[in-house]
Amino acid sequence: MARGRRPGGPDTRKAVLDAARRRFAEVGYARASLRSIAAEASVDPSLVVHYFGSKEGLFRAVIEWPFDPAVFLDQLAAAGLDGLGRRLAAGFLGMWESADTGPRLQAVFRAAVTDAAVAALIREFLTAMVVERLVPVIGRERAEQRIELALGMLLGLAVVRHILRVEPLAGLPVDELVDQVAPAVQQQLDGALPAD
Amino acid sequence: MARGRRPGGPDTRKAVLDAARRRFAEVGYARASLRSIAAEASVDPSLVVHYFGSKEGLFRAVIEWPFDPAVFLDQLAAAGLDGLGRRLAAGFLGMWESADTGPRLQAVFRAAVTDAAVAALIREFLTAMVVERLVPVIGRERAEQRIELALGMLLGLAVVRHILRVEPLAGLPVDELVDQVAPAVQQQLDGALPAD
């Protein structure tokens, strides 16, 4: 081990998280390299990979993001555009519904809404991943905008249901909610756009 | 003027706002009477009406809500169900777009998202008004749920656009956004419900 570098251990993991938090805040998600974070924490980059898998994994640990969006998006994309609106609605609203991921998504959302820097980081982290994985599946004009409209609508429903807790929407079984909104979500993904 | 009661003036206005803030927090919007707020502020109820018009107006002043939702909802309702999705989308997203009302809506939203008591007050304040004014216009089964779905979707789009600021949605002209989402909003308001 190089001179001045920390060995592994709980303190090291925390030092890496602290360094990552600082680097992400300073230069944004894309420009904060795993190598520069390791250097700032005085550890070998391989140790960062050992703890967090990748820069994506490190970022998720920093913001306590509760699931791997790459896995979620790959599963959605694998089954193609047909029925994607329903799968997206069921998957997204299901994450907010879950006793495991729901409260953590709420915490991330609150942080993003009240701190523009956190919002910018999450935006940068998610949009690249979403664009890479879902745009090819859409295969229509303005695919990015379509995905944002679909996800924006679903986000609003999750907020009304789980954060603002407005009845009767908050008490509606999630399956009924998915049935109710899936056509609108699908329409954003593959419907005709208004004439220019 | 009764003994111990304050005369009018800027201090009185502030005393009424402070008393209202406490009463709303203690017993909720519906149960905090204008009379009890006046008593807590040691002023005559007529003075509260003079300053704020009504309990609704007082509540809007307390939370710095930027427009009169009753006027907004009455205008929407007056033209009936036909085209309501588009008018709701244009009106709601227009409020978030405006340099006057937009930043204040963002502030109210941030407060509601981070403070469950504020969320409860706003929920109580708005749902009664929305139910009273829009449910008769809908005239379909599950009208409340329909309105919440429509408004929830629009809220999510406003959040993605103005708070999370995700491109390309954030930069899309608002007219194009309204064109794009109006059919989905209308569908929630008057479309068929999934079979039970």
Tab-separated table of C-alpha atoms in Angstrom:
chain	number	residue	atom	x	y	z
A	1	MET	CA	0.000	0.000	0.000
A	2	ALA	CA	1.313	3.407	-0.986
A	3	ARG	CA	2.614	5.698	1.725
A	4	GLY	CA	-0.101	7.921	3.249
A	5	ARG	CA	-2.937	5.722	2.010
A	6	ARG	CA	-5.519	4.390	4.407
A	7	PRO	CA	-6.128	0.680	4.913
A	8	GLY	CA	-9.678	-0.689	4.561
A	9	GLY	CA	-12.239	-0.553	7.360
A	10	PRO	CA	-15.338	1.348	8.484
A	11	ASP	CA	-13.409	4.611	8.848
A	12	THR	CA	-12.113	4.239	5.306
A	13	ARG	CA	-15.591	3.652	3.927
A	14	LYS	CA	-16.768	6.792	5.679
A	15	ALA	CA	-13.746	8.766	4.438
A	16	VAL	CA	-14.566	7.729	0.864
A	17	LEU	CA	-18.209	8.751	1.286
A	18	ASP	CA	-17.166	12.118	2.710
A	19	ALA	CA	-14.710	12.683	-0.119
A	20	ALA	CA	-17.319	11.702	-2.691
A	21	ARG	CA	-19.872	14.055	-1.144
A	22	ARG	CA	-17.382	16.918	-1.409
A	23	ARG	CA	-16.256	16.105	-4.979
A	24	PHE	CA	-19.834	15.649	-6.257
A	25	ALA	CA	-20.795	18.959	-4.660
A	26	GLU	CA	-17.755	20.735	-6.108
A	27	VAL	CA	-17.702	19.553	-9.713
A	28	GLY	CA	-20.960	17.631	-10.291
A	29	TYR	CA	-21.576	13.973	-10.915
A	30	ALA	CA	-20.058	13.557	-14.391
A	31	ARG	CA	-16.802	15.402	-13.686
A	32	ALA	CA	-16.088	13.813	-10.298
A	33	SER	CA	-13.978	10.821	-11.297
A	34	LEU	CA	-13.705	7.759	-9.113
A	35	ARG	CA	-9.921	8.307	-9.203
A	36	SER	CA	-10.175	11.891	-7.943
A	37	ILE	CA	-12.485	10.796	-5.132
A	38	ALA	CA	-10.065	8.055	-4.128
A	39	ALA	CA	-7.208	10.580	-4.138
A	40	GLU	CA	-9.190	12.986	-1.981
A	41	ALA	CA	-9.875	10.168	0.494
A	42	SER	CA	-6.238	9.006	0.318
A	43	VAL	CA	-7.191	5.470	-0.689
A	44	ASP	CA	-6.479	3.294	-3.675
A	45	PRO	CA	-9.212	3.482	-6.370
A	46	SER	CA	-9.552	-0.318	-6.188
A	47	LEU	CA	-10.728	0.060	-2.602
A	48	VAL	CA	-13.529	2.390	-3.752
A	49	VAL	CA	-14.582	-0.220	-6.311
A	50	HIS	CA	-14.383	-2.874	-3.619
A	51	TYR	CA	-16.746	-0.943	-1.342
A	52	PHE	CA	-19.151	0.613	-3.825
A	53	GLY	CA	-18.801	-1.284	-7.111
A	54	SER	CA	-18.691	1.786	-9.332
A	55	LYS	CA	-19.056	5.567	-9.350
A	56	GLU	CA	-22.809	5.013	-9.750
A	57	GLY	CA	-22.848	2.809	-6.666
A	58	LEU	CA	-20.795	5.365	-4.750
A	59	PHE	CA	-23.204	8.135	-5.692
A	60	ARG	CA	-26.183	6.029	-4.623
A	61	ALA	CA	-24.490	5.454	-1.265
A	62	VAL	CA	-23.845	9.193	-0.874
A	63	ILE	CA	-27.448	10.199	-1.455
A	64	GLU	CA	-28.843	6.992	0.086
A	65	TRP	CA	-30.688	6.215	-3.113
A	66	PRO	CA	-32.593	3.034	-2.318
A	67	PHE	CA	-32.252	0.875	-5.444
A	68	ASP	CA	-30.127	0.407	-8.546
A	69	PRO	CA	-31.844	2.420	-11.283
A	70	ALA	CA	-29.756	0.691	-13.958
A	71	VAL	CA	-31.235	-2.700	-13.035
A	72	PHE	CA	-34.746	-1.221	-12.804
A	73	LEU	CA	-34.425	0.497	-16.194
A	74	ASP	CA	-32.883	-2.559	-17.879
A	75	GLN	CA	-35.806	-4.699	-16.734
A	76	LEU	CA	-38.279	-2.130	-18.042
A	77	ALA	CA	-36.463	-1.800	-21.356
A	78	ALA	CA	-36.082	-5.528	-21.963
A	79	ALA	CA	-39.801	-6.037	-22.629
A	80	GLY	CA	-39.989	-3.272	-25.247
A	81	LEU	CA	-42.333	-0.352	-25.865
A	82	ASP	CA	-45.548	-2.358	-25.855
A	83	GLY	CA	-47.016	-2.075	-22.367
A	84	LEU	CA	-44.086	0.034	-21.149
A	85	GLY	CA	-46.482	2.648	-19.731
A	86	ARG	CA	-48.051	0.080	-17.424
A	87	ARG	CA	-44.727	-1.472	-16.403
A	88	LEU	CA	-43.248	1.956	-15.734
A	89	ALA	CA	-46.290	2.973	-13.657
A	90	ALA	CA	-46.304	-0.306	-11.706
A	91	GLY	CA	-42.536	-0.287	-11.153
A	92	PHE	CA	-42.228	3.383	-10.240
A	93	LEU	CA	-45.293	3.556	-7.989
A	94	GLY	CA	-44.309	0.189	-6.492
A	95	MET	CA	-40.958	1.655	-5.383
A	96	TRP	CA	-42.799	4.446	-3.543
A	97	GLU	CA	-45.209	1.902	-2.057
A	98	SER	CA	-42.578	-0.421	-0.659
A	99	ALA	CA	-41.831	-0.243	3.070
A	100	ASP	CA	-38.147	-0.610	2.178
A	101	THR	CA	-37.626	1.807	-0.704
A	102	GLY	CA	-40.583	4.173	-0.192
A	103	PRO	CA	-39.376	6.142	2.839
A	104	ARG	CA	-35.890	6.428	1.346
A	105	LEU	CA	-37.292	7.751	-1.943
A	106	GLN	CA	-39.266	10.284	0.061
A	107	ALA	CA	-36.080	11.390	1.810
A	108	VAL	CA	-34.205	11.767	-1.487
A	109	PHE	CA	-37.119	13.694	-2.958
A	110	ARG	CA	-37.291	16.067	0.021
A	111	ALA	CA	-33.545	16.691	-0.265
A	112	ALA	CA	-33.809	17.406	-3.999
A	113	VAL	CA	-36.777	19.741	-3.583
A	114	THR	CA	-35.138	21.815	-0.862
A	115	ASP	CA	-31.544	21.879	-2.145
A	116	ALA	CA	-30.838	22.909	-5.736
A	117	ALA	CA	-27.365	21.332	-5.626
A	118	VAL	CA	-28.821	17.950	-4.649
A	119	ALA	CA	-31.445	18.340	-7.385
A	120	ALA	CA	-28.691	19.032	-9.921
A	121	LEU	CA	-26.696	15.953	-8.884
A	122	ILE	CA	-29.696	13.625	-9.015
A	123	ARG	CA	-30.774	15.102	-12.340
A	124	GLU	CA	-27.312	14.484	-13.805
A	125	PHE	CA	-27.098	10.996	-12.322
A	126	LEU	CA	-30.531	9.865	-13.504
A	127	THR	CA	-30.933	11.536	-16.881
A	128	ALA	CA	-27.812	9.952	-18.394
A	129	MET	CA	-28.970	6.527	-17.232
A	130	VAL	CA	-32.557	7.007	-18.352
A	131	VAL	CA	-31.533	8.401	-21.737
A	132	GLU	CA	-29.117	5.562	-22.374
A	133	ARG	CA	-31.544	2.824	-21.439
A	134	LEU	CA	-35.041	4.018	-22.386
A	135	VAL	CA	-34.575	6.309	-25.398
A	136	PRO	CA	-33.691	3.373	-27.709
A	137	VAL	CA	-36.821	1.533	-26.554
A	138	ILE	CA	-39.064	4.515	-27.313
A	139	GLY	CA	-37.768	4.881	-30.874
A	140	ARG	CA	-40.017	7.900	-31.500
A	141	GLU	CA	-39.331	11.607	-32.001
A	142	ARG	CA	-38.672	13.574	-28.788
A	143	ALA	CA	-38.068	10.392	-26.831
A	144	GLU	CA	-36.396	12.174	-23.883
A	145	GLN	CA	-39.286	14.582	-23.513
A	146	ARG	CA	-41.743	11.693	-23.670
A	147	ILE	CA	-39.959	9.844	-20.871
A	148	GLU	CA	-39.809	12.964	-18.713
A	149	LEU	CA	-43.524	13.603	-19.196
A	150	ALA	CA	-44.345	10.014	-18.255
A	151	LEU	CA	-42.070	10.008	-15.212
A	152	GLY	CA	-43.126	13.523	-14.195
A	153	MET	CA	-46.779	12.509	-14.124
A	154	LEU	CA	-45.970	9.426	-12.048
A	155	LEU	CA	-43.790	11.463	-9.685
A	156	GLY	CA	-46.679	13.858	-9.093
A	157	LEU	CA	-49.009	10.991	-8.246
A	158	ALA	CA	-46.443	9.536	-5.830
A	159	VAL	CA	-46.124	12.947	-4.134
A	160	VAL	CA	-49.901	13.432	-3.810
A	161	ARG	CA	-50.248	9.901	-2.476
A	162	HIS	CA	-47.269	9.442	-0.186
A	163	ILE	CA	-46.099	12.937	0.808
A	164	LEU	CA	-49.164	15.188	0.649
A	165	ARG	CA	-51.386	12.158	1.432
A	166	VAL	CA	-54.527	13.419	-0.227
A	167	GLU	CA	-57.542	11.106	0.048
A	168	PRO	CA	-59.045	9.256	-1.754
A	169	LEU	CA	-55.871	8.906	-3.867
A	170	ALA	CA	-53.685	8.023	-0.878
A	171	GLY	CA	-55.904	5.092	0.054
A	172	LEU	CA	-56.501	3.696	-3.418
A	173	PRO	CA	-55.030	0.201	-3.920
A	174	VAL	CA	-51.878	0.639	-5.994
A	175	ASP	CA	-53.126	-1.819	-8.634
A	176	GLU	CA	-56.174	0.344	-9.263
A	177	LEU	CA	-54.011	3.420	-9.480
A	178	VAL	CA	-51.776	1.717	-12.041
A	179	ASP	CA	-54.826	0.617	-14.066
A	180	GLN	CA	-56.125	4.148	-13.982
A	181	VAL	CA	-52.976	5.925	-15.147
A	182	ALA	CA	-51.246	3.367	-17.387
A	183	PRO	CA	-53.035	4.497	-20.591
A	184	ALA	CA	-52.033	8.139	-20.014
A	185	VAL	CA	-48.415	7.112	-19.368
A	186	GLN	CA	-48.311	4.922	-22.469
A	187	GLN	CA	-49.851	7.732	-24.508
A	188	GLN	CA	-46.970	10.028	-23.514
A	189	LEU	CA	-44.462	7.341	-24.509
A	190	ASP	CA	-45.781	6.341	-27.907
A	191	GLY	CA	-48.767	8.530	-28.806
A	192	ALA	CA	-48.921	11.149	-31.529
A	193	LEU	CA	-47.432	14.526	-30.666
A	194	PRO	CA	-49.501	17.680	-31.178
A	195	ALA	CA	-48.948	19.141	-34.659
A	196	ASP	CA	-46.274	21.861	-34.722
B	1	MET	CA	-63.917	48.741	21.600
B	2	ALA	CA	-63.973	46.077	24.283
B	3	ARG	CA	-61.482	46.316	27.111
B	4	GLY	CA	-58.171	44.558	26.380
B	5	ARG	CA	-58.758	44.480	22.651
B	6	ARG	CA	-56.145	45.848	20.304
B	7	PRO	CA	-56.880	48.700	17.899
B	8	GLY	CA	-56.050	48.269	14.180
B	9	GLY	CA	-52.590	48.810	12.704
B	10	PRO	CA	-49.606	46.856	11.396
B	11	ASP	CA	-48.929	45.271	14.798
B	12	THR	CA	-52.526	44.090	14.954
B	13	ARG	CA	-52.337	42.542	11.508
B	14	LYS	CA	-49.203	40.698	12.576
B	15	ALA	CA	-50.815	39.624	15.869
B	16	VAL	CA	-53.758	38.158	13.935
B	17	LEU	CA	-51.407	36.294	11.563
B	18	ASP	CA	-49.449	34.902	14.511
B	19	ALA	CA	-52.635	33.823	16.281
B	20	ALA	CA	-53.953	32.222	13.092
B	21	ARG	CA	-50.679	30.368	12.567
B	22	ARG	CA	-50.933	28.961	16.101
B	23	ARG	CA	-54.636	28.052	15.870
B	24	PHE	CA	-54.285	26.396	12.446
B	25	ALA	CA	-51.318	24.411	13.743
B	26	GLU	CA	-53.177	23.393	16.913
B	27	VAL	CA	-56.584	22.346	15.606
B	28	GLY	CA	-56.332	22.290	11.785
B	29	TYR	CA	-57.928	24.499	9.168
B	30	ALA	CA	-61.589	23.472	9.503
B	31	ARG	CA	-61.763	23.657	13.316
B	32	ALA	CA	-59.911	26.949	13.716
B	33	SER	CA	-62.793	29.448	13.646
B	34	LEU	CA	-62.255	33.035	12.668
B	35	ARG	CA	-63.799	33.961	16.027
B	36	SER	CA	-61.326	31.839	17.999
B	37	ILE	CA	-58.415	33.348	16.085
B	38	ALA	CA	-59.691	36.852	16.794
B	39	ALA	CA	-60.025	35.966	20.494
B	40	GLU	CA	-56.488	34.587	20.583
B	41	ALA	CA	-55.216	37.822	19.008
B	42	SER	CA	-57.418	39.920	21.332
B	43	VAL	CA	-59.132	41.707	18.460
B	44	ASP	CA	-62.697	41.987	17.286
B	45	PRO	CA	-63.619	39.385	14.591
B	46	SER	CA	-64.722	42.232	12.311
B	47	LEU	CA	-61.145	43.461	12.257
B	48	VAL	CA	-59.963	40.064	10.989
B	49	VAL	CA	-62.564	40.265	8.217
B	50	HIS	CA	-61.454	43.814	7.486
B	51	TYR	CA	-57.838	42.734	7.039
B	52	PHE	CA	-58.208	39.329	5.403
B	53	GLY	CA	-61.760	39.118	4.030
B	54	SER	CA	-62.463	35.611	5.325
B	55	LYS	CA	-60.889	32.618	7.036
B	56	GLU	CA	-59.758	31.441	3.591
B	57	GLY	CA	-58.062	34.766	2.986
B	58	LEU	CA	-56.449	34.615	6.414
B	59	PHE	CA	-55.127	31.128	5.751
B	60	ARG	CA	-53.725	32.215	2.388
B	61	ALA	CA	-51.943	35.090	4.129
B	62	VAL	CA	-50.525	32.730	6.768
B	63	ILE	CA	-49.030	30.326	4.228
B	64	GLU	CA	-48.341	33.072	1.658
B	65	TRP	CA	-50.418	31.245	-0.923
B	66	PRO	CA	-50.098	33.361	-4.055
B	67	PHE	CA	-53.597	33.436	-5.551
B	68	ASP	CA	-57.246	32.892	-4.685
B	69	PRO	CA	-57.980	29.243	-5.526
B	70	ALA	CA	-61.728	29.875	-5.308
B	71	VAL	CA	-61.570	32.408	-8.152
B	72	PHE	CA	-59.285	30.117	-10.177
B	73	LEU	CA	-61.564	27.097	-9.662
B	74	ASP	CA	-64.744	29.065	-10.398
B	75	GLN	CA	-63.303	30.236	-13.708
B	76	LEU	CA	-62.340	26.665	-14.604
B	77	ALA	CA	-65.717	25.292	-13.597
B	78	ALA	CA	-67.747	27.942	-15.419
B	79	ALA	CA	-66.870	26.583	-18.873
B	80	GLY	CA	-67.893	23.007	-18.035
B	81	LEU	CA	-66.284	19.613	-18.520
B	82	ASP	CA	-65.607	19.955	-22.240
B	83	GLY	CA	-61.996	21.080	-22.592
B	84	LEU	CA	-61.521	21.218	-18.812
B	85	GLY	CA	-58.328	19.127	-19.094
B	86	ARG	CA	-56.690	21.747	-21.307
B	87	ARG	CA	-57.914	24.692	-19.205
B	88	LEU	CA	-56.754	22.995	-16.010
B	89	ALA	CA	-53.329	22.246	-17.538
B	90	ALA	CA	-52.952	25.764	-18.935
B	91	GLY	CA	-54.145	27.434	-15.730
B	92	PHE	CA	-52.176	25.259	-13.316
B	93	LEU	CA	-48.918	25.221	-15.285
B	94	GLY	CA	-49.373	28.938	-15.999
B	95	MET	CA	-49.414	29.661	-12.257
B	96	TRP	CA	-46.058	27.863	-11.887
B	97	GLU	CA	-44.715	29.704	-14.945
B	98	SER	CA	-45.606	33.196	-13.773
B	99	ALA	CA	-42.824	35.349	-12.321
B	100	ASP	CA	-45.310	36.496	-9.689
B	101	THR	CA	-47.010	33.318	-8.520
B	102	GLY	CA	-44.400	30.699	-9.560
B	103	PRO	CA	-41.736	31.314	-6.902
B	104	ARG	CA	-44.402	31.562	-4.194
B	105	LEU	CA	-45.965	28.265	-5.275
B	106	GLN	CA	-42.513	26.703	-5.123
B	107	ALA	CA	-42.091	27.994	-1.570
B	108	VAL	CA	-45.471	26.616	-0.488
B	109	PHE	CA	-44.679	23.272	-2.117
B	110	ARG	CA	-41.285	23.051	-0.397
B	111	ALA	CA	-42.942	23.796	2.938
B	112	ALA	CA	-45.618	21.136	2.371
B	113	VAL	CA	-43.092	18.508	1.288
B	114	THR	CA	-40.834	19.007	4.288
B	115	ASP	CA	-43.450	19.586	7.005
B	116	ALA	CA	-46.324	17.134	7.413
B	117	ALA	CA	-48.347	19.660	9.444
B	118	VAL	CA	-48.150	22.212	6.631
B	119	ALA	CA	-49.083	19.475	4.148
B	120	ALA	CA	-52.123	18.593	6.273
B	121	LEU	CA	-53.297	22.217	6.461
B	122	ILE	CA	-52.932	22.814	2.718
B	123	ARG	CA	-54.633	19.495	1.983
B	124	GLU	CA	-57.585	20.440	4.201
B	125	PHE	CA	-57.776	23.968	2.781
B	126	LEU	CA	-57.644	22.921	-0.872
B	127	THR	CA	-59.603	19.688	-0.986
B	128	ALA	CA	-62.808	21.203	0.412
B	129	MET	CA	-62.614	23.985	-2.151
B	130	VAL	CA	-61.762	21.697	-5.045
B	131	VAL	CA	-64.457	19.193	-4.135
B	132	GLU	CA	-67.115	21.891	-3.807
B	133	ARG	CA	-66.279	23.571	-7.098
B	134	LEU	CA	-65.076	20.862	-9.491
B	135	VAL	CA	-66.888	17.680	-8.487
B	136	PRO	CA	-70.257	18.977	-9.806
B	137	VAL	CA	-68.596	19.837	-13.121
B	138	ILE	CA	-67.141	16.349	-13.511
B	139	GLY	CA	-70.492	14.632	-12.957
B	140	ARG	CA	-68.896	11.194	-13.289
B	141	GLU	CA	-68.230	8.378	-10.809
B	142	ARG	CA	-65.173	8.845	-8.589
B	143	ALA	CA	-65.000	12.536	-9.418
B	144	GLU	CA	-62.676	13.390	-6.506
B	145	GLN	CA	-60.218	10.706	-7.484
B	146	ARG	CA	-60.319	11.905	-11.098
B	147	ILE	CA	-59.498	15.486	-10.085
B	148	GLU	CA	-56.643	14.332	-7.840
B	149	LEU	CA	-55.166	12.210	-10.632
B	150	ALA	CA	-55.351	15.130	-13.058
B	151	LEU	CA	-53.873	17.626	-10.595
B	152	GLY	CA	-51.281	15.135	-9.366
B	153	MET	CA	-49.974	14.592	-12.891
B	154	LEU	CA	-49.775	18.336	-13.474
B	155	LEU	CA	-48.058	18.878	-10.127
B	156	GLY	CA	-45.400	16.327	-11.083
B	157	LEU	CA	-44.743	18.093	-14.367
B	158	ALA	CA	-44.436	21.447	-12.573
B	159	VAL	CA	-41.941	19.891	-10.138
B	160	VAL	CA	-39.830	18.311	-12.899
B	161	ARG	CA	-39.883	21.576	-14.836
B	162	HIS	CA	-39.498	24.256	-12.174
B	163	ILE	CA	-37.911	22.590	-9.140
B	164	LEU	CA	-35.853	19.671	-10.460
B	165	ARG	CA	-35.360	21.568	-13.757
B	166	VAL	CA	-34.858	18.554	-15.971
B	167	GLU	CA	-34.166	19.338	-19.628
B	168	PRO	CA	-35.657	19.219	-22.234
B	169	LEU	CA	-38.901	19.502	-20.244
B	170	ALA	CA	-37.747	22.590	-18.329
B	171	GLY	CA	-37.066	24.490	-21.549
B	172	LEU	CA	-40.172	23.447	-23.474
B	173	PRO	CA	-42.519	26.373	-24.251
B	174	VAL	CA	-45.439	26.077	-21.853
B	175	ASP	CA	-47.962	26.062	-24.732
B	176	GLU	CA	-46.321	22.954	-26.179
B	177	LEU	CA	-46.339	21.298	-22.777
B	178	VAL	CA	-50.051	22.038	-22.382
B	179	ASP	CA	-50.761	20.661	-25.885
B	180	GLN	CA	-48.814	17.549	-25.006
B	181	VAL	CA	-50.507	16.734	-21.705
B	182	ALA	CA	-54.051	18.098	-22.120
B	183	PRO	CA	-55.463	14.853	-23.604
B	184	ALA	CA	-54.093	12.776	-20.704
B	185	VAL	CA	-55.546	15.223	-18.174
B	186	GLN	CA	-58.926	15.261	-19.886
B	187	GLN	CA	-58.881	11.470	-20.029
B	188	GLN	CA	-58.499	11.329	-16.248
B	189	LEU	CA	-61.404	13.749	-15.829
B	190	ASP	CA	-63.978	12.186	-18.142
B	191	GLY	CA	-62.585	8.937	-19.574
B	192	ALA	CA	-63.794	5.425	-18.828
B	193	LEU	CA	-62.515	3.884	-15.611
B	194	PRO	CA	-60.863	0.469	-15.712
B	195	ALA	CA	-63.407	-2.299	-15.170
B	196	ASP	CA	-63.666	-3.391	-11.519
